[in-house]
Amino acid sequence: MTALQELLAFNRTTEALGQVMGRLGWDQETFMPPGAAEQRGEEMAALEGVLHARRTDPKVGEWLAAAKPETEAEAAQLREIGRGHARAVKVPAELASELARLTSVSQGIWARARAEEDVAAFLPTLSQVVALRREEAAAIADGGDLYDALLQDYEPGATAAEIAALFDRMRPRLKDLRSRLAGAKMPTPLQGHFAADAQMALAHETAERFGYDFAHGRLDLAVHPFSSGSGADVRITTRVDEGEPMGCLYSTIHEVGHACYEQNIAPALRLSALGQGVSMGVHESQSRIYENQLGRSPEFCRFLHGRMEAHFGALSASQEEIARVINRVETGFIRTEADEVHYNLHIMLRFDLERQLFDGTLEVADLEEAWNDRFAADFGMTVDKPSNGVLQDVHWSVGLFGYFPTYTLGNVYAGCLYAALRRDVPGLDAALAAGDPAPALDWLRERLQRHGGLRTPRETIEHATGAEISEEHLLAYLEAKYGALFGL
Amino acid sequence: MTALQELLAFNRTTEALGQVMGRLGWDQETFMPPGAAEQRGEEMAALEGVLHARRTDPKVGEWLAAAKPETEAEAAQLREIGRGHARAVKVPAELASELARLTSVSQGIWARARAEEDVAAFLPTLSQVVALRREEAAAIADGGDLYDALLQDYEPGATAAEIAALFDRMRPRLKDLRSRLAGAKMPTPLQGHFAADAQMALAHETAERFGYDFAHGRLDLAVHPFSSGSGADVRITTRVDEGEPMGCLYSTIHEVGHACYEQNIAPALRLSALGQGVSMGVHESQSRIYENQLGRSPEFCRFLHGRMEAHFGALSASQEEIARVINRVETGFIRTEADEVHYNLHIMLRFDLERQLFDGTLEVADLEEAWNDRFAADFGMTVDKPSNGVLQDVHWSVGLFGYFPTYTLGNVYAGCLYAALRRDVPGLDAALAAGDPAPALDWLRERLQRHGGLRTPRETIEHATGAEISEEHLLAYLEAKYGALFGL
């Protein structure tokens, strides 16, 4: 075997073991008995040790040096395997295991602090997490920007400076749209009782409508919706609130977007370094375009009205009103409940604060005040309690710094993809009005999803759209959609 | 760290990875999407490779040689780790992987042959499986008996000669009891429709009654009932036939016996070489005593009548009749459907045939004829089709030779344990009549279950009972129980 072949065979086994790790995570959030948590932690640590040993194996470095790629795909395999290997060998094993140990307990400390509205109880732990992640970033950065080093785990090739410039261009127009919508009349949410079984039946039917393949996946309940796995086994979860049917439904469509990206990657790339979505941002572009541009389009909302009445009986909103109900805009404290207009403002706040934590201009001790000041400035509301402010997200407690901006990158990418989609697929609105997103899904699969990690994130989007990435598409889409819906 | 400490730490990680492998098997039989089978095979092969490398790691041999045990438990750890290591290093890696490859396809070939009643379609594959297992046995046996080598995987310390002598002593009395029962009047089975939900509710309630801890386990549906996992996460499955409620219920009690053995092993032994049930035979003693001596006792059957009527409404059998209905005896072709009297005769037939396959006195080509002749002699019935005869069990197709006798060893052990239990726990029948097996369960947990693999299988039973193992207890129990129930 050539060095390249040996490397690919070795990496295939590593990828297979990575899938096993993902399945353990899925099980933990779905069916694991409550008393098994501690043992599960030990099982996952054992498997993580195996994965770390494989990723840092000196043989990988030797094969990488000796391999001679002959195709674009082979070069991409080397790029991705090399990226993972370089990152793994740069981080001292002791630091990696200390970080794993800390973040396995820090999430529980955060959860208690949030439940008790006690920021002070969380700050010492958060300081430790920041310190260790900073140490890790320094090991990876080779003297470069620490936050840029963090970004590479989630959005390879992205830089904080570019993201900051992008966000600076977006913020004024989003704030302006937000202000104009604050004066518009909003419909009341749907009223009624929506039985869990009926919600799950509608979720199942809608998942299939959006192309999710149940022969290679399943839909279960979990506290937080997520998608898990790659290749032939990609599972999703949703949640149910019997007083409110939209959360279950749109969480499902969102996760279907993530899952279809994974399911639609070319089988030849499965269990390889190119066999997963290429970045968090590109992943989020798929979940968002499924959920928002397609799923929350006025055309699809009107179609959905009939399916909802079939499952729930008569609704409190008419078919004429339903798109406004589904797209109603309201300023609120919580990111995960935010509408399309507010969502990115939540992200920008977090991005700026976490960047400051890493460039040393903000201390953890001052984080709550900085959050509350910024929230008042951007949202015009005063944070009333920590669980509605700095303690609301799990991310920082588990060390996910550099992750938040990928949500907005995903929205920007989705804007670009949607513009290209409208250009290339003329009958899109009519198909959505008939409940058929297939023309859009086919376009996404062919132009983007099937290629997996073949190209970098930026190249992936630009290859799909044939144009440079620009925030203009997303902003124009939001202004047009919300302007038309609410008569601005 | 001492060599012993290093060995135990290394083995703990191996055990944790072994639990992960078990969970993949559980997922495969319960919730895995159908299209994921091929990828799952690759994931399990990757993990199996990791486990094999750890079990054969030369460091393990060095630590074993250098370790100085100071307690009975440490000596037992070395015994069990050493046994696994010795077996793993004796089998050439190529043979192990060839066996894994063959048995992963042979099960499908067997299943098709059984569905099509075509023995000839299975025999070439079975010949290959026998040949490879024989090669493996020769590698392990060091010149000793091949079948004895096979037995060590399931019942360490057992020998074919001892088992044959045991079975020879048992056979005449079982056949005699069988003949006498053939002349007795048997009640009709329960008639009616038994809704799946109600069956599962009764199964859940009964599992709890028999001590199964749902905080460290769960009960799901699968094609074949099984128990999976050790320590803090031990899951069971059952099956439902709405025309017949006893299969679901007694499969559940059976698997609860297996699972409670695992759940009740002392926490200090978890994720160690002593942290699982010590052998298949001892495991089966637990499942059988829960299912038969306790669960099918006339006292518990009478209690159960009330619970069944609570779940299913009025039954077609009275409380007076129910123990006879549950314990009705009928000669049949299928081992897994056999009553307590016939069951061991099914096992003896398989044991003798598989021993002959390995000592060269029976060819695979002659297996069906030998099966049918023997069945006629022992059961007085002519096998009507291969799925009722030589093709009925999955075991041989996946290379499980040496496994069958552990079922009867389990019954014999259960007989010994039950005799000791009756000696030590005077109020047993009254408690069972009140639906309370706890006095029996407490005795089993303290005397046997909590010790895991501390002692050899034989020592485990003898420690629990304080007496030598003898088939007399099982035979006397069967003769007394069935004599009383059916007026022999």
Coordinates of N, CA and C in Angstrom, one line a residue, chain B residues 20-114:
Chain B
V20 N -18.9 -0.3 25.7 CA -19.3 0.5 24.5 C -19.7 -0.5 23.4
M21 N -18.9 -1.5 23.2 CA -19.3 -2.6 22.2 C -20.6 -3.2 22.5
G22 N -20.9 -3.5 23.8 CA -22.2 -4.1 24.1 C -23.3 -3.1 23.8
R23 N -23.1 -1.8 24.0 CA -24.2 -0.9 23.8 C -24.5 -0.8 22.3
L24 N -23.4 -0.9 21.5 CA -23.6 -0.9 20.0 C -24.5 -2.1 19.6
G25 N -24.2 -3.3 20.3 CA -25.1 -4.4 20.0 C -26.5 -4.2 20.4
W26 N -26.7 -3.6 21.6 CA -28.1 -3.3 22.0 C -28.8 -2.4 21.0
D27 N -28.1 -1.4 20.6 CA -28.7 -0.4 19.7 C -29.1 -1.1 18.4
Q28 N -28.2 -1.9 17.9 CA -28.5 -2.7 16.7 C -29.8 -3.5 16.7
E29 N -30.1 -4.0 17.9 CA -31.3 -4.9 18.0 C -32.5 -4.1 18.5
T30 N -32.4 -2.8 18.8 CA -33.5 -2.0 19.3 C -33.9 -0.9 18.4
F31 N -33.0 0.1 18.3 CA -33.3 1.4 17.7 C -32.6 1.8 16.4
M32 N -31.6 1.0 16.0 CA -30.8 1.3 14.9 C -31.7 1.4 13.6
P33 N -31.5 2.4 12.8 CA -32.3 2.5 11.5 C -31.9 1.3 10.6
P34 N -32.8 0.8 9.9 CA -32.5 -0.5 9.1 C -31.3 -0.2 8.1
G35 N -31.2 1.0 7.5 CA -30.2 1.2 6.5 C -28.8 1.4 7.1
A36 N -28.6 1.3 8.4 CA -27.3 1.6 9.0 C -26.5 0.4 9.3
A37 N -27.0 -0.8 8.9 CA -26.4 -2.1 9.3 C -24.9 -2.2 8.8
E38 N -24.7 -1.8 7.5 CA -23.4 -2.0 7.0 C -22.4 -1.1 7.7
Q39 N -22.7 0.2 7.8 CA -21.8 1.1 8.5 C -21.6 0.6 10.0
R40 N -22.6 0.1 10.6 CA -22.5 -0.3 12.0 C -21.5 -1.5 12.0
G41 N -21.5 -2.4 11.0 CA -20.6 -3.5 11.0 C -19.2 -2.9 11.0
E42 N -18.9 -1.9 10.2 CA -17.6 -1.3 10.2 C -17.2 -0.6 11.5
E43 N -18.2 0.0 12.1 CA -17.9 0.7 13.4 C -17.5 -0.4 14.5
M44 N -18.3 -1.5 14.4 CA -18.0 -2.6 15.4 C -16.7 -3.3 15.1
A45 N -16.4 -3.4 13.9 CA -15.1 -4.0 13.5 C -13.9 -3.1 14.0
A46 N -14.1 -1.8 13.8 CA -13.1 -0.9 14.3 C -12.9 -1.0 15.8
L47 N -14.0 -1.1 16.5 CA -13.9 -1.2 18.0 C -13.3 -2.5 18.4
E48 N -13.7 -3.6 17.7 CA -13.2 -4.9 18.0 C -11.7 -4.9 17.8
G49 N -11.2 -4.2 16.8 CA -9.8 -4.1 16.5 C -9.1 -3.5 17.7
V50 N -9.7 -2.4 18.2 CA -9.1 -1.8 19.4 C -9.0 -2.7 20.6
L51 N -10.1 -3.4 20.8 CA -10.2 -4.3 22.0 C -9.2 -5.5 21.8
H52 N -9.1 -6.0 20.6 CA -8.2 -7.1 20.4 C -6.7 -6.6 20.6
A53 N -6.4 -5.4 20.1 CA -5.0 -4.9 20.3 C -4.8 -4.8 21.8
R54 N -5.8 -4.3 22.6 CA -5.5 -4.1 24.0 C -5.4 -5.5 24.7
R55 N -6.2 -6.5 24.3 CA -6.2 -7.8 25.0 C -4.9 -8.5 24.7
T56 N -4.3 -8.3 23.5 CA -3.0 -9.0 23.2 C -1.8 -8.1 23.4
D57 N -2.0 -6.9 24.0 CA -0.9 -6.0 24.2 C 0.2 -6.7 25.1
P58 N 1.4 -6.7 24.6 CA 2.5 -7.4 25.3 C 2.7 -6.8 26.7
K59 N 2.3 -5.5 26.9 CA 2.4 -5.0 28.3 C 1.6 -5.8 29.3
V60 N 0.4 -6.3 28.8 CA -0.4 -7.0 29.7 C 0.3 -8.3 30.2
G61 N 1.0 -8.9 29.3 CA 1.7 -10.1 29.6 C 2.8 -9.8 30.7
E62 N 3.5 -8.7 30.4 CA 4.6 -8.3 31.4 C 4.0 -7.9 32.7
W63 N 2.9 -7.2 32.7 CA 2.3 -6.8 34.0 C 1.8 -8.1 34.8
L64 N 1.2 -9.0 34.0 CA 0.7 -10.2 34.6 C 1.9 -11.0 35.3
A65 N 3.0 -11.0 34.6 CA 4.2 -11.7 35.1 C 4.7 -11.1 36.4
A66 N 4.6 -9.7 36.4 CA 5.3 -9.0 37.5 C 4.3 -8.7 38.7
A67 N 3.0 -8.8 38.4 CA 2.1 -8.4 39.5 C 2.1 -9.3 40.7
K68 N 2.0 -8.7 41.9 CA 2.0 -9.5 43.1 C 0.7 -9.2 43.8
P69 N -0.3 -10.1 43.7 CA -1.6 -9.9 44.3 C -1.5 -10.1 45.8
E70 N -2.2 -9.3 46.6 CA -2.2 -9.5 48.0 C -3.6 -9.9 48.6
T71 N -4.6 -9.8 47.8 CA -5.9 -10.2 48.3 C -6.5 -11.3 47.4
E72 N -7.6 -11.9 47.9 CA -8.3 -12.8 47.0 C -8.8 -12.1 45.8
A73 N -9.3 -10.9 45.9 CA -9.9 -10.2 44.8 C -8.8 -9.9 43.8
E74 N -7.6 -9.5 44.2 CA -6.5 -9.2 43.3 C -6.1 -10.4 42.5
A75 N -6.0 -11.5 43.3 CA -5.7 -12.8 42.6 C -6.7 -13.2 41.6
A76 N -8.0 -12.9 41.9 CA -9.1 -13.2 40.9 C -9.0 -12.3 39.7
Q77 N -8.6 -11.0 39.9 CA -8.4 -10.1 38.8 C -7.4 -10.7 37.9
L78 N -6.2 -11.1 38.4 CA -5.2 -11.6 37.6 C -5.6 -12.9 36.9
R79 N -6.3 -13.7 37.6 CA -6.8 -15.0 36.9 C -7.7 -14.6 35.7
E80 N -8.6 -13.7 35.8 CA -9.5 -13.4 34.7 C -8.8 -12.6 33.6
I81 N -8.0 -11.6 34.0 CA -7.3 -10.9 32.9 C -6.4 -11.8 32.2
G82 N -5.7 -12.7 33.0 CA -4.7 -13.6 32.4 C -5.4 -14.6 31.4
R83 N -6.6 -15.0 31.8 CA -7.4 -16.0 30.9 C -7.7 -15.3 29.6
G84 N -8.2 -14.1 29.7 CA -8.5 -13.4 28.4 C -7.3 -13.1 27.6
H85 N -6.2 -12.7 28.2 CA -5.0 -12.4 27.5 C -4.4 -13.7 26.8
A86 N -4.4 -14.8 27.6 CA -3.9 -16.0 27.0 C -4.7 -16.5 25.8
R87 N -6.0 -16.4 25.9 CA -6.8 -16.8 24.8 C -6.6 -15.9 23.6
A88 N -6.5 -14.6 23.8 CA -6.3 -13.7 22.7 C -5.0 -13.9 22.0
V89 N -3.9 -14.1 22.8 CA -2.6 -14.2 22.1 C -2.5 -15.5 21.4
K90 N -3.2 -16.5 21.8 CA -3.1 -17.8 21.2 C -3.7 -17.9 19.8
V91 N -4.7 -17.1 19.6 CA -5.4 -17.1 18.3 C -4.8 -16.2 17.3
P92 N -4.3 -16.7 16.2 CA -3.7 -15.8 15.2 C -4.7 -14.7 14.7
A93 N -4.1 -13.5 14.6 CA -5.0 -12.3 14.3 C -5.8 -12.6 13.0
E94 N -5.1 -13.3 12.0 CA -5.8 -13.5 10.7 C -7.0 -14.5 10.9
L95 N -6.8 -15.5 11.7 CA -7.9 -16.5 12.0 C -9.0 -15.8 12.7
A96 N -8.7 -14.9 13.6 CA -9.8 -14.2 14.4 C -10.6 -13.3 13.4
S97 N -9.9 -12.7 12.5 CA -10.6 -11.7 11.6 C -11.4 -12.5 10.5
E98 N -10.8 -13.7 10.1 CA -11.5 -14.5 9.2 C -12.8 -15.1 9.8
L99 N -12.7 -15.5 11.1 CA -13.9 -16.0 11.8 C -14.9 -14.9 12.0
A100 N -14.5 -13.7 12.3 CA -15.4 -12.5 12.4 C -16.1 -12.3 11.1
R101 N -15.3 -12.3 10.0 CA -15.9 -12.0 8.7 C -16.9 -13.1 8.3
L102 N -16.5 -14.4 8.5 CA -17.4 -15.5 8.2 C -18.7 -15.4 9.0
T103 N -18.6 -15.3 10.3 CA -19.8 -15.3 11.1 C -20.7 -14.1 10.9
S104 N -20.1 -13.0 10.4 CA -21.0 -11.9 10.1 C -21.9 -12.1 8.9
V105 N -21.5 -13.0 8.0 CA -22.4 -13.3 6.8 C -23.1 -14.6 7.0
S106 N -22.6 -15.5 7.8 CA -23.2 -16.9 7.9 C -24.5 -16.8 8.6
Q107 N -24.7 -15.9 9.5 CA -26.0 -15.8 10.2 C -27.1 -15.5 9.1
G108 N -26.8 -14.6 8.2 CA -27.8 -14.3 7.1 C -28.1 -15.5 6.2
I109 N -27.1 -16.3 6.0 CA -27.2 -17.5 5.1 C -28.1 -18.5 5.8
W110 N -27.8 -18.6 7.1 CA -28.7 -19.5 8.0 C -30.1 -19.1 8.0
A111 N -30.3 -17.7 8.2 CA -31.7 -17.2 8.3 C -32.5 -17.5 7.0
R112 N -31.8 -17.3 5.8 CA -32.5 -17.6 4.6 C -32.8 -19.1 4.4
A113 N -31.8 -19.9 4.7 CA -32.0 -21.3 4.6 C -33.1 -21.8 5.5
R114 N -33.2 -21.3 6.7 CA -34.3 -21.6 7.6 C -35.6 -21.2 7.0

